[in-house]
CSV table of C-alpha atoms and ligand atoms in Angstrom, one decimal:
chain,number,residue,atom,x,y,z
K,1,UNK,CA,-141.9,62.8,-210.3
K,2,UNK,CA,-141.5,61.1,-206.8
K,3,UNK,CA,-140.5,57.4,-206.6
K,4,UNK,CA,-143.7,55.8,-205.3
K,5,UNK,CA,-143.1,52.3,-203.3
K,6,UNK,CA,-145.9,50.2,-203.8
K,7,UNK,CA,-147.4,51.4,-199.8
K,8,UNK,CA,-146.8,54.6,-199.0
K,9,UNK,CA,-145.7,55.9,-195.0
K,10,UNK,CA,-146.9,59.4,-194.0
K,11,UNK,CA,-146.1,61.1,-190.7
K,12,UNK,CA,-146.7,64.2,-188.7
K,13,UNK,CA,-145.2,67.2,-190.2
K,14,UNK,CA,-143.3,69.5,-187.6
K,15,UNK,CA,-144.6,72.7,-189.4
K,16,UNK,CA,-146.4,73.5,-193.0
K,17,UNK,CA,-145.5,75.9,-195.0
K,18,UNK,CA,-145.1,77.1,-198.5
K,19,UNK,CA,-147.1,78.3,-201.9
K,20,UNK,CA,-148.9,75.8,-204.0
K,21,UNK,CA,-150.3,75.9,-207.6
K,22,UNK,CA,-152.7,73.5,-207.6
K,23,UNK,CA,-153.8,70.4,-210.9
K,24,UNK,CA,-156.3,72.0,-213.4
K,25,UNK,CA,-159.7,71.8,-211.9
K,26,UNK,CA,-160.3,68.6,-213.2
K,27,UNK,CA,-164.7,69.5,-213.5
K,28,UNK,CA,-164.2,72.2,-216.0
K,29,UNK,CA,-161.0,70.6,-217.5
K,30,UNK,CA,-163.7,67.5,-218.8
K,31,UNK,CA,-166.1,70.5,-220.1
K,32,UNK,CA,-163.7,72.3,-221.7
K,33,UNK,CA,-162.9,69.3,-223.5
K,34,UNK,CA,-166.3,68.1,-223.8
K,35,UNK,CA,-167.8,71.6,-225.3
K,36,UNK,CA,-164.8,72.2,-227.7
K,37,UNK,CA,-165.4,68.9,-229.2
K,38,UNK,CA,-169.2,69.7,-230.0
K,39,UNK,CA,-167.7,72.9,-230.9
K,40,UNK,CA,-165.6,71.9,-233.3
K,41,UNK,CA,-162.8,73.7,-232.4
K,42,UNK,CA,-159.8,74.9,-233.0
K,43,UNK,CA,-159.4,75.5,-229.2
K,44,UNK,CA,-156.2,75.6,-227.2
K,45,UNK,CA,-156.7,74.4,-223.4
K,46,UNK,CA,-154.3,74.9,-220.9
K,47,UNK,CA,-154.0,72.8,-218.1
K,48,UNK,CA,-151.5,72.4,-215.2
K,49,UNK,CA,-150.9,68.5,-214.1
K,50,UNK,CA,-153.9,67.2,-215.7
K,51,UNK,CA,-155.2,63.9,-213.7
K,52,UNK,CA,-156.3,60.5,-215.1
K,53,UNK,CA,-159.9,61.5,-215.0
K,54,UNK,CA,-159.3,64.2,-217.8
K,55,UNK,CA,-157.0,62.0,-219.8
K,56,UNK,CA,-159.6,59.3,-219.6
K,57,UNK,CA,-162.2,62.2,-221.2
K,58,UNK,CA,-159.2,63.2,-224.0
K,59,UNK,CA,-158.7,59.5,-224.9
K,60,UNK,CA,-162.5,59.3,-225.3
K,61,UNK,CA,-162.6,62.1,-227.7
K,62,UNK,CA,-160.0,60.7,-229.6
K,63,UNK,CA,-161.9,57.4,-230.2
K,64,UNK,CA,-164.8,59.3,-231.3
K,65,UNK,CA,-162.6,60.9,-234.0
K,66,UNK,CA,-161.7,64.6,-232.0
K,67,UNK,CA,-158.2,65.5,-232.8
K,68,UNK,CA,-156.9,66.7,-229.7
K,69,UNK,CA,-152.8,67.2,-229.6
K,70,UNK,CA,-151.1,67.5,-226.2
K,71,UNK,CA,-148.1,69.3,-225.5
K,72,UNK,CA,-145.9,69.5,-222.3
K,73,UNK,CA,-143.5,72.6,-221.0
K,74,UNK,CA,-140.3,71.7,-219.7
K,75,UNK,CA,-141.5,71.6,-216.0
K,76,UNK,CA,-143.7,68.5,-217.4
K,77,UNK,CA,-146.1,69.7,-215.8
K,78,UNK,CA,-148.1,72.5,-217.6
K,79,UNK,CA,-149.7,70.8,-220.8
K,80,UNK,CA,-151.5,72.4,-223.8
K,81,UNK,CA,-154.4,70.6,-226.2
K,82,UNK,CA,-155.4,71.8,-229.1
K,83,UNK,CA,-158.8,70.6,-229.8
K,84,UNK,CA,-160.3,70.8,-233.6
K,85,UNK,CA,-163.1,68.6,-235.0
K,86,UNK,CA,-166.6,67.0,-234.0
K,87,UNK,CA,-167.0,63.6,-232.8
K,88,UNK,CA,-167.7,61.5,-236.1
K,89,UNK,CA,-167.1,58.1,-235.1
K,90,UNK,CA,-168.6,54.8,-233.6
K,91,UNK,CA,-166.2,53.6,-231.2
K,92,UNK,CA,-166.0,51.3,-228.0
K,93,UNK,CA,-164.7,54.0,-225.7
K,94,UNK,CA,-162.8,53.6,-221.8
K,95,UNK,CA,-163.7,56.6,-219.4
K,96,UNK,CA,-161.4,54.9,-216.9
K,97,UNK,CA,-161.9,55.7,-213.1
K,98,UNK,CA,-164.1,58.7,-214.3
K,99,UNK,CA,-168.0,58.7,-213.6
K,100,UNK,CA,-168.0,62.4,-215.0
K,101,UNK,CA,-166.4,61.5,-218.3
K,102,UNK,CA,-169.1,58.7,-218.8
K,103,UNK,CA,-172.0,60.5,-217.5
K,104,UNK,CA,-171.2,63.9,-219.7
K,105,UNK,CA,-170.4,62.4,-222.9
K,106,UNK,CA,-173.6,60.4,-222.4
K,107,UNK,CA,-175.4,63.6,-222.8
K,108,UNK,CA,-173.0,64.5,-225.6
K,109,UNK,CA,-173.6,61.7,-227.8
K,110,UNK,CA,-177.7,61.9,-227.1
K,111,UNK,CA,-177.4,64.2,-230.0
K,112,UNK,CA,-175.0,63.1,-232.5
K,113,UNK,CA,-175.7,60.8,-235.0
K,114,UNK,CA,-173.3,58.1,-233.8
K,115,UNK,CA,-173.3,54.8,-231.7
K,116,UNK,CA,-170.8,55.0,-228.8
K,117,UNK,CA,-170.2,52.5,-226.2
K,118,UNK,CA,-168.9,54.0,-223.0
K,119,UNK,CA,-166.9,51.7,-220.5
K,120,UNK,CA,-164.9,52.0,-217.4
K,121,UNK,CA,-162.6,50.4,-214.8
K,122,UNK,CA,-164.1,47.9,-212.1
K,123,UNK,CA,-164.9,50.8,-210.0
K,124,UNK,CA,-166.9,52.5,-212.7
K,125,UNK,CA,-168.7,49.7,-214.0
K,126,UNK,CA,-170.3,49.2,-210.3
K,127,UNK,CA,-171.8,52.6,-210.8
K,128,UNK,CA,-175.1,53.7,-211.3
K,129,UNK,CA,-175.8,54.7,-214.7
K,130,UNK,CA,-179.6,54.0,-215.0
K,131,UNK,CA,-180.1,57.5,-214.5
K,132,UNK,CA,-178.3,58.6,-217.4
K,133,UNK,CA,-180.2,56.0,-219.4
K,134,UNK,CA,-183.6,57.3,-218.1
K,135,UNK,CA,-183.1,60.9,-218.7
K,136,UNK,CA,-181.2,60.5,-222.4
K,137,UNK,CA,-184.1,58.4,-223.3
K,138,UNK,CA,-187.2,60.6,-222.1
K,139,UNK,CA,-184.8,62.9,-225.1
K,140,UNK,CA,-185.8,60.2,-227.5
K,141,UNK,CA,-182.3,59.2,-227.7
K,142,UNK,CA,-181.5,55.2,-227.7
K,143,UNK,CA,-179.5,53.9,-224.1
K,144,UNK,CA,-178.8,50.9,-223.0
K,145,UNK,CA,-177.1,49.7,-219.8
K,146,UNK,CA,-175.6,46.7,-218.2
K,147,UNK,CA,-177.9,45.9,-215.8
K,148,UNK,CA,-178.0,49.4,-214.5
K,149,UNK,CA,-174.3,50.2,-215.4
K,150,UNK,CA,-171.8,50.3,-217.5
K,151,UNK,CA,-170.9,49.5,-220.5
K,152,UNK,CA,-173.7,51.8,-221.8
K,153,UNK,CA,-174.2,52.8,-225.2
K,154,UNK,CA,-175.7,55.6,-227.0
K,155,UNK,CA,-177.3,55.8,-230.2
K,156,UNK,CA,-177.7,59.6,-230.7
K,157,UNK,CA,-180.5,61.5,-233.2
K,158,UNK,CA,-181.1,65.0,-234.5
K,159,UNK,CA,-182.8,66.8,-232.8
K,160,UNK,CA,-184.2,65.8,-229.4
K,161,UNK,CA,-187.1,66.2,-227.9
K,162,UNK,CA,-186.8,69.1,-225.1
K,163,UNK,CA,-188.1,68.1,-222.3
K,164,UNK,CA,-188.6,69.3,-218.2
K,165,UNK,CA,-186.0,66.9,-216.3
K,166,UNK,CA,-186.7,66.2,-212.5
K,167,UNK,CA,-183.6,64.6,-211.2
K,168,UNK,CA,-183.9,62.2,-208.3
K,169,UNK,CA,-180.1,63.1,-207.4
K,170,UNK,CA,-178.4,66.5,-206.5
K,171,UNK,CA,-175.9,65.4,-209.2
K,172,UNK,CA,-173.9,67.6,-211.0
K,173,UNK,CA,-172.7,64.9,-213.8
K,174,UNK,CA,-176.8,64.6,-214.4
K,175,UNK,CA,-177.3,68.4,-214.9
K,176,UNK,CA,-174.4,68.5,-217.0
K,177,UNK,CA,-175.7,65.5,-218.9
K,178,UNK,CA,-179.0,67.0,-219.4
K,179,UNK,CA,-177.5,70.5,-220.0
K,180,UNK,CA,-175.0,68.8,-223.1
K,181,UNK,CA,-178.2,66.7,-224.7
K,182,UNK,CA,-180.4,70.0,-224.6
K,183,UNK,CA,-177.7,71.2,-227.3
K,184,UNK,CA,-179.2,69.0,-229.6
K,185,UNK,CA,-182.8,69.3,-228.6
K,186,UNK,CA,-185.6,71.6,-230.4
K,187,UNK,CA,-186.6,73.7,-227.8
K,188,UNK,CA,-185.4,74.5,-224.5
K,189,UNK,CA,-184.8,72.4,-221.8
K,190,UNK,CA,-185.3,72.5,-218.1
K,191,UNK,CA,-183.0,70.2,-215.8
K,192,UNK,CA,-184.9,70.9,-212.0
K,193,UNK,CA,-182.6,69.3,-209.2
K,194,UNK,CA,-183.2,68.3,-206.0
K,195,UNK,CA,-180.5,70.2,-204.1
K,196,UNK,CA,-177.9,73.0,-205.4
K,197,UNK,CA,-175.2,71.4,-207.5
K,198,UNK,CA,-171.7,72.6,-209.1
K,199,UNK,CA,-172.4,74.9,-212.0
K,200,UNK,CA,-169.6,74.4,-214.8
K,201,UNK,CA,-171.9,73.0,-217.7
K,202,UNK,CA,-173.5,76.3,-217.7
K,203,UNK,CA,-170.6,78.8,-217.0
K,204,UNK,CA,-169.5,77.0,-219.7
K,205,UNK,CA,-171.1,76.6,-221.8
K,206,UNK,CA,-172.8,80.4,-221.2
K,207,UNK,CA,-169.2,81.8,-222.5
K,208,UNK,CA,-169.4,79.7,-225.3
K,209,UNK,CA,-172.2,81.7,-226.6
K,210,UNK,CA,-174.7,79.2,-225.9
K,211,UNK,CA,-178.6,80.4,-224.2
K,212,UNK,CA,-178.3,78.3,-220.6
K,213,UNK,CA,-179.0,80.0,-217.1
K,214,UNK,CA,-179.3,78.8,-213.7
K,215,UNK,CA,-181.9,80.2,-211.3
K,216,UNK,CA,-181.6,78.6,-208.4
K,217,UNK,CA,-182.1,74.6,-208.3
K,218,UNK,CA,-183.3,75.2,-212.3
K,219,UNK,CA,-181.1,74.9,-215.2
K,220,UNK,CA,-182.7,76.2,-218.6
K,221,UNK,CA,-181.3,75.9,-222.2
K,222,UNK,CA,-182.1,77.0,-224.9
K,223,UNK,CA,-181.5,74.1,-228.0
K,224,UNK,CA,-180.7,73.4,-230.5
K,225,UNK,CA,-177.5,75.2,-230.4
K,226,UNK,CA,-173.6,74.6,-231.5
K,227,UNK,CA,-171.2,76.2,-228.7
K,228,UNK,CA,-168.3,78.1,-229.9
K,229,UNK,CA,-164.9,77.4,-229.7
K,230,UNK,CA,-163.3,78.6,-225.9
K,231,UNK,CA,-159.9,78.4,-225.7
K,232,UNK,CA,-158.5,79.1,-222.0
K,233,UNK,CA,-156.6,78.4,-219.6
K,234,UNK,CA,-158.4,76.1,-216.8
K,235,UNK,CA,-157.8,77.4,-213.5
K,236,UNK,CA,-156.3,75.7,-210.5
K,237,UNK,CA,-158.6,72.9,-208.8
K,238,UNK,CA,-160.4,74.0,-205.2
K,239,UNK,CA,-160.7,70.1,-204.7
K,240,UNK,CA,-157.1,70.3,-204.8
K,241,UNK,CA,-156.7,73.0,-202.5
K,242,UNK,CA,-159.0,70.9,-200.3
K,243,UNK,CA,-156.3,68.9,-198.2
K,244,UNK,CA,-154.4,71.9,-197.7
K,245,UNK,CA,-157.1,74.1,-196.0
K,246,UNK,CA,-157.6,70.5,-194.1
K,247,UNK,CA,-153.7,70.3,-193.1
K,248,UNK,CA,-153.4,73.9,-192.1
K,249,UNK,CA,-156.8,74.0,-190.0
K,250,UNK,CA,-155.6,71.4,-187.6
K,251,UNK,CA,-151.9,71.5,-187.7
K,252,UNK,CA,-150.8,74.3,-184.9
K,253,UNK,CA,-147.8,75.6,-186.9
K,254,UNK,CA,-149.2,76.2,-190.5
K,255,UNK,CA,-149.0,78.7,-192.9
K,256,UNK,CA,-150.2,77.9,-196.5
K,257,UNK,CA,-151.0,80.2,-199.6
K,258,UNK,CA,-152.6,78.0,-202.8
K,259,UNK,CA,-152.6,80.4,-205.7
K,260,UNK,CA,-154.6,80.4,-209.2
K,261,UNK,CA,-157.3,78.8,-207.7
K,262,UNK,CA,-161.3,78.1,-209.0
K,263,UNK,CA,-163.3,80.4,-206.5
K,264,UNK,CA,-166.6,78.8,-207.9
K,265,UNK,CA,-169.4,79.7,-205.1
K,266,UNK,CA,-171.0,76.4,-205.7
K,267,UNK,CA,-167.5,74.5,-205.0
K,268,UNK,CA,-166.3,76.4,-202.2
K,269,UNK,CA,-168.7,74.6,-199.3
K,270,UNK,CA,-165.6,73.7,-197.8
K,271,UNK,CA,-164.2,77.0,-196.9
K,272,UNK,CA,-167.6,78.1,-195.2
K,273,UNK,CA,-167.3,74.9,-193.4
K,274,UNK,CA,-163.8,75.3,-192.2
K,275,UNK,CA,-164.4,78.9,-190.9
K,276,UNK,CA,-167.5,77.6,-188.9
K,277,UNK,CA,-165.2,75.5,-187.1
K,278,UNK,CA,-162.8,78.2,-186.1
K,279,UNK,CA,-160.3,78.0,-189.1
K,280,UNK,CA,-158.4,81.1,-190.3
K,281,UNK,CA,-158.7,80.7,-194.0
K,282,UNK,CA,-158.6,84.1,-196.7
K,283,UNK,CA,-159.4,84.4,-200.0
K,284,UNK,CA,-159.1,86.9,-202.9
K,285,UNK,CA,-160.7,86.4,-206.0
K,286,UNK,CA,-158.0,87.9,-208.9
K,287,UNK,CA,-159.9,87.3,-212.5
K,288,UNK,CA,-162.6,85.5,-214.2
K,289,UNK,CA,-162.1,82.7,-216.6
K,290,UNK,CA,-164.7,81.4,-219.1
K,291,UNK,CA,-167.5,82.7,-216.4
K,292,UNK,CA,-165.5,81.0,-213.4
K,293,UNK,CA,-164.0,83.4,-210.6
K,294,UNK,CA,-160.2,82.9,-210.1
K,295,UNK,CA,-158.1,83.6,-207.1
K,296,UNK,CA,-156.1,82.6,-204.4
K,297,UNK,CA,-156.3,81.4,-200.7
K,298,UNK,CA,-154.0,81.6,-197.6
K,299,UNK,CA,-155.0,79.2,-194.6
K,300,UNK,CA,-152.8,79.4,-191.5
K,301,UNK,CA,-153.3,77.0,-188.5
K,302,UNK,CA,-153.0,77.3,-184.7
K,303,UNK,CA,-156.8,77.9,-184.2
K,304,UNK,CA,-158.9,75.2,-182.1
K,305,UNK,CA,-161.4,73.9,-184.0
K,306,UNK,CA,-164.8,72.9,-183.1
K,307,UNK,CA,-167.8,70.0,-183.7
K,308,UNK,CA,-169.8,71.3,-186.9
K,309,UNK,CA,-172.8,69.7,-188.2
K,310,UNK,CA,-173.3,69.3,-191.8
K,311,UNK,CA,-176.7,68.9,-192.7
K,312,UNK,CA,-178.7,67.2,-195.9
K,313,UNK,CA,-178.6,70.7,-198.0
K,314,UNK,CA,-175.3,71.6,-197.5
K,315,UNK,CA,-174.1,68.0,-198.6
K,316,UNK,CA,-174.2,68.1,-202.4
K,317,UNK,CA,-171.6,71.1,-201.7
K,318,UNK,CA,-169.0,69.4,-200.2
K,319,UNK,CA,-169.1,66.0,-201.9
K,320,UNK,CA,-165.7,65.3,-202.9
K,321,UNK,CA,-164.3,66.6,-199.6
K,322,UNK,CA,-166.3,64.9,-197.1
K,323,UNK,CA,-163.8,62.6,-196.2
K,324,UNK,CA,-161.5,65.5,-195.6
K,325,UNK,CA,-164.2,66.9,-193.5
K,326,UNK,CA,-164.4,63.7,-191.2
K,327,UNK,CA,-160.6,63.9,-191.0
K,328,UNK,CA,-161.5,67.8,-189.9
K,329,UNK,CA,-164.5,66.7,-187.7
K,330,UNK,CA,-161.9,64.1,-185.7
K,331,UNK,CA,-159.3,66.8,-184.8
K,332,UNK,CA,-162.4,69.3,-183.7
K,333,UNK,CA,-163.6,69.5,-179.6
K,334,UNK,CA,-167.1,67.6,-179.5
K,335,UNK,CA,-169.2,65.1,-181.9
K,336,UNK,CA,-169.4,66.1,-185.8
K,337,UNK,CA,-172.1,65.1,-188.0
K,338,UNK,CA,-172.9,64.4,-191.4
K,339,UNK,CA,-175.9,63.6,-193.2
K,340,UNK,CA,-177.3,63.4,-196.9
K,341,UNK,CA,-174.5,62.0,-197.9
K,342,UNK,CA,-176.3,58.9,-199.4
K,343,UNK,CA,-174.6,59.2,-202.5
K,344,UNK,CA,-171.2,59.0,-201.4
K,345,UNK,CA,-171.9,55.1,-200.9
K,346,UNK,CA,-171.9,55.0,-205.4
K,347,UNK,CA,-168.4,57.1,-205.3
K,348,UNK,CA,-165.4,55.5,-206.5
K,349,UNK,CA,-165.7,53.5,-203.6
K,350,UNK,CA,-168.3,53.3,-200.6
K,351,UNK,CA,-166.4,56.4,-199.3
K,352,UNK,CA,-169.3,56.6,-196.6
K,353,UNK,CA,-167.5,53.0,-195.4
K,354,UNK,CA,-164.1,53.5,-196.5
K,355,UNK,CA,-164.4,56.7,-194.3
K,356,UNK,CA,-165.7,55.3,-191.4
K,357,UNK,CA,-163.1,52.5,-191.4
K,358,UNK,CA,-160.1,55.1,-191.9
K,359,UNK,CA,-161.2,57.5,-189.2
K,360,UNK,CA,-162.0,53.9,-186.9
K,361,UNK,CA,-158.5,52.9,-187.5
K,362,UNK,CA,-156.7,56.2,-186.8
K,363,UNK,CA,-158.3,56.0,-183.3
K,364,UNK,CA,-161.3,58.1,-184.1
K,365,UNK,CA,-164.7,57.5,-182.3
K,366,UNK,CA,-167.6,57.4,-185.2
K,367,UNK,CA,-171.3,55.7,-186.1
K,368,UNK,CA,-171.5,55.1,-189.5
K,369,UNK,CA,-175.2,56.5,-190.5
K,370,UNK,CA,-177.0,55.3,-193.7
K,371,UNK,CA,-176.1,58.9,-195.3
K,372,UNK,CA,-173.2,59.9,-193.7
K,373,UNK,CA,-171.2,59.4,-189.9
K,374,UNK,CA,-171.2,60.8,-186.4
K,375,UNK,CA,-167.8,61.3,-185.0
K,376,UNK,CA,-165.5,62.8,-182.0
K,377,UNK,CA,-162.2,62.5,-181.5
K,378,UNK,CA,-159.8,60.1,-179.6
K,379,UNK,CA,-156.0,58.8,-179.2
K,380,UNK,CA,-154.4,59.3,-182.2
K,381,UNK,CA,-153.3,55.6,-183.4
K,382,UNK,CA,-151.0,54.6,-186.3
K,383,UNK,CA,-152.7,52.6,-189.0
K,384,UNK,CA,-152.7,51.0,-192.1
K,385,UNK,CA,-155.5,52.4,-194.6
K,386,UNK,CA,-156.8,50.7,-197.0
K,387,UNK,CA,-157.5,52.9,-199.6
K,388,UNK,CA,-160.0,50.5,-202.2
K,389,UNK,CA,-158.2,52.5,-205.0
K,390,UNK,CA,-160.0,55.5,-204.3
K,391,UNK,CA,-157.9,58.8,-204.8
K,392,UNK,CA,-160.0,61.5,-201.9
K,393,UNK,CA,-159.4,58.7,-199.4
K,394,UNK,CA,-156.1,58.6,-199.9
K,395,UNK,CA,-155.6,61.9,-199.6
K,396,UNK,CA,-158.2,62.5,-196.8
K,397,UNK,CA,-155.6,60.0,-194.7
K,398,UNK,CA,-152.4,60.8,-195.8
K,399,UNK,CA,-153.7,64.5,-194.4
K,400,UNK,CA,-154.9,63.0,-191.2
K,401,UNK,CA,-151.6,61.9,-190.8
K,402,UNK,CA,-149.7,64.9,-192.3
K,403,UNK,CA,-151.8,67.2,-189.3
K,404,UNK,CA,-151.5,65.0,-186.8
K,405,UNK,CA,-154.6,63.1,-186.3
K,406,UNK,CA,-153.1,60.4,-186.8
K,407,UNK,CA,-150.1,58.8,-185.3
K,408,UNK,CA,-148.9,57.6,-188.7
K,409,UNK,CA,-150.1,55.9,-191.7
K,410,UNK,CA,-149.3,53.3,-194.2
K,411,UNK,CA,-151.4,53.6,-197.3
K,412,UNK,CA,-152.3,50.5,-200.1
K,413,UNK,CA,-152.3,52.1,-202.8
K,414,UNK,CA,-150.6,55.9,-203.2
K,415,UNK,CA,-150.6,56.2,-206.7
K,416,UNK,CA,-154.3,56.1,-206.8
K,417,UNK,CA,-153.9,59.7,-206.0
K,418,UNK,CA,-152.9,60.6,-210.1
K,419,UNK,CA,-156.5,60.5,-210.6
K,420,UNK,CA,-157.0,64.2,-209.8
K,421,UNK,CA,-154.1,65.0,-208.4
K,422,UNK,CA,-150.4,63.7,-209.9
K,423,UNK,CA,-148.2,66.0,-207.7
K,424,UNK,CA,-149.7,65.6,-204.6
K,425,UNK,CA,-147.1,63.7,-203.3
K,426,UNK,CA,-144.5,66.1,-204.2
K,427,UNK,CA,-146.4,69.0,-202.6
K,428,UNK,CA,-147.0,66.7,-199.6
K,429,UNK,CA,-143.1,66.6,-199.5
K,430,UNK,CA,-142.8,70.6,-200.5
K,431,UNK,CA,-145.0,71.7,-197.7
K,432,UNK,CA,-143.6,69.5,-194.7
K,433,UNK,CA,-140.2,71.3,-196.0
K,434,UNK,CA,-138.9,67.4,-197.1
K,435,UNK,CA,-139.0,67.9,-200.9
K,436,UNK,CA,-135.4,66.8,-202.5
R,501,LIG,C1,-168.5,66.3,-210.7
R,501,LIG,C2,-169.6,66.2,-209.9
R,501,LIG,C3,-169.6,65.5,-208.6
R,501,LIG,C4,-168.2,65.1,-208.1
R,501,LIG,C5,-167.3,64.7,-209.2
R,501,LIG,C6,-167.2,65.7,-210.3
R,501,LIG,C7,-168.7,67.0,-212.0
R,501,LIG,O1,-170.5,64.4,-208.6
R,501,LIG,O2,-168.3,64.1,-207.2
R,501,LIG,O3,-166.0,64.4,-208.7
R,501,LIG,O4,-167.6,67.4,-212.5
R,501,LIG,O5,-169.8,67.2,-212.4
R,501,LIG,P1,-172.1,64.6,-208.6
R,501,LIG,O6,-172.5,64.2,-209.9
R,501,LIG,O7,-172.5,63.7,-207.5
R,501,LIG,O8,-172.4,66.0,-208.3
């Protein structure tokens, strides 16, 4: 583990270079949890440098009375949890940093006959978590909120009403919260959002024998039903991979291969969006796990790149790595846009103004827009970021800085990184050819 000093200092890298397995996609690593506890178990999960997100979800599950037993190999990095019983509990529980922990276990617990409090850190408790409340209730389940946000708690019956969801959000922790109370629900249930979101509740659940499908923005299940037990190994995260295919699209002497990776269609926006700006990215998709394709990439760099415009439809797609894609969008030849990316302001931080404010300081020239920014390039400028504790804007500048877009710079707070991605300062150091 790398000695972090409480700021961090990144610089340009003279080349990149090397082979990366990535931190367990931290999205299906919280369903595989989440499904195995309704399941019962006994299920063995597999997960390579699990973040705090997904520890937050296993600490969670404990509370609620789920045994789940960790074990680490002696690279301490791959862990293994063994997952056996239902949640049986009342408990006060901490999901941490994690907005999907809280909003999935929401729709877990709509259905069980327990009464679960569900907290969080500052950043989660300024959250909105009305929404969860409003659809877990029109379930006949019992939710109250804080004002709008957390602490929640849910007082869970048998069954629940199936109902026709509309989501006002293209939110993938609501579709999966829908999906999770429709277990318990007598009938099936219909979750209709308003743009395409990430699919893992129902690959998912789907190869845990459950009756769920996605047709296009529609996600139908089939209640009540009892998933069961999945044990697997969860596959490398593409969000992960994100800084990477960043790194190597701008830098001019990069070549970067990230193997074991989640090829998920609905999570791989990115790479589309890359390629449209002139980036030489491959993939191969190897296996399928638990209904999620598996493979591995290789991004090399040296090609210019160009303005892109990402429109309100294609946002929802790349939410976690828009502030990798302004990073992108201020080493690329014109003015970039982004817009409907309204709900980035309710991240883990505003990360529509914590993005404008990085790219400002590194010299880049941007508007910040209600749902998203306009930028174009200028003089590369050291700077210190300030990061609001928010682990994709850490990364997003340590990245500008690792490619070259910026001079240098000094970052608050570089452990807020472990969130999803422990190692990433070691594989910063690996692939800059500076690792001890
Ligand atoms: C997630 C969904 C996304 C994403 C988050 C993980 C999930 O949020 O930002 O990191 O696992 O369902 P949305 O709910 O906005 O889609």
């Amino acid at each position: 583990m790398t000695y972090l000093a409480p700021t961090a200092m990144v610089g340009p890298a003279t080349r990149l270079r090397g082979s990366l397995e990535l931190p367990a996609d931290k999205s299906i690593g919280h369903r595989a949890l989440i499904v195995n506890a309704l399941a019962g178990g006994p299920a063995m999960l597999e997960m390579r440098s699990p973040g705090e997100d997904v520890l937050s979800t296993i600490a969670c599950l404990r509370a609620i009375g789920v045994a789940v037993e960790a074990e680490t190999g002696p690279d301490g990095r791959h862990a293994r949890f063994s997952v056996s019983g239902r949640p049986d509990r009342n408990a006060v529980v901490d999901c941490g940093n994690s907005g999907t922990t809280m909003r999935l276990l929401a729709g877990a617990l709509a259905g069980l006959p327990l009464e679960v409090t569900l907290d969080g850190d500052a950043s989660l408790r300024r959250r909105p978590m009305e929404r969860v409340a409003t659809l877990l209730r029109a379930t006949g389940a019992v939710v109250t909120t804080t004002d709008g946000r957390a602490p929640i708690t849910v007082r869970g019956r048998q069954p629940l009403a199936a109902v026709e969801h509309r989501l006002p959000v293209a939110s993938a922790q609501l579709v999966g919260c829908a999906a999770l109370a429709g277990l318990a629900a007598d009938g099936t249930t219909r979750v209709v959002a308003p743009g395409e979101t990430r699919d893992h509740t129902e690959r998912m659940l789907a190869a845990a024998g459950v009756g769920v499908r996605r047709e296009g923005l529609v996600t139908t299940l089939d209640g009540p039903a009892r998933p069961r037990p999945l044990s697997l190994r969860v596959p490398g995260d593409v969000s992960a991979a994100a800084p990477w295919l960043v790194a190597a699209a701008i830098h001019p002497h990069a070549d970067l291969a990230l193997v074991g990776v989640g090829l998920n269609p609905t999570r791989t926006a990115l790479i589309g969006l890359l390629r449209r700006m002139g980036a030489d990215i491959e993939i191969v998709v190897r296996s399928t796990i638990a209904g999620e394709p598996v493979g591995d990439i290789r991004a090399r760099g040296g090609t210019r790149l160009h303005a892109v415009e990402v429109p309100a439809d294609e946002a929802p797609g790349l939410i976690d790595e828009l502030p990798l894609v302004a990073v992108a969008m201020a080493a690329a030849d014109g003015t970039s846009e982004v817009r409907g990316a309204g709900e980035l302001r309710v991240k883990e931080s505003d990360r529509v103004a914590t993005t404008v404010a990085g790219l400002r300081a590194i010299g880049a020239s941007v508007d910040e827009l209600p749902d998203g920014w306009r930028v174009s390039p200028g003089a590369p400028r050291a700077a210190r970021i300030s990061t609001e504790g928010d682990h994709r804007i850490a990364i997003a500048f340590a990245i500008a800085a690792l490619a070259g877009v910026a001079q240098g710079i000094e970052l608050d707070d570089p452990a807020c990184v472990s969130i999803s991605y422990r190692d990433f300062w070691d594989d910063l150091a690996l692939v800059q050819g500076t690792a001890a």
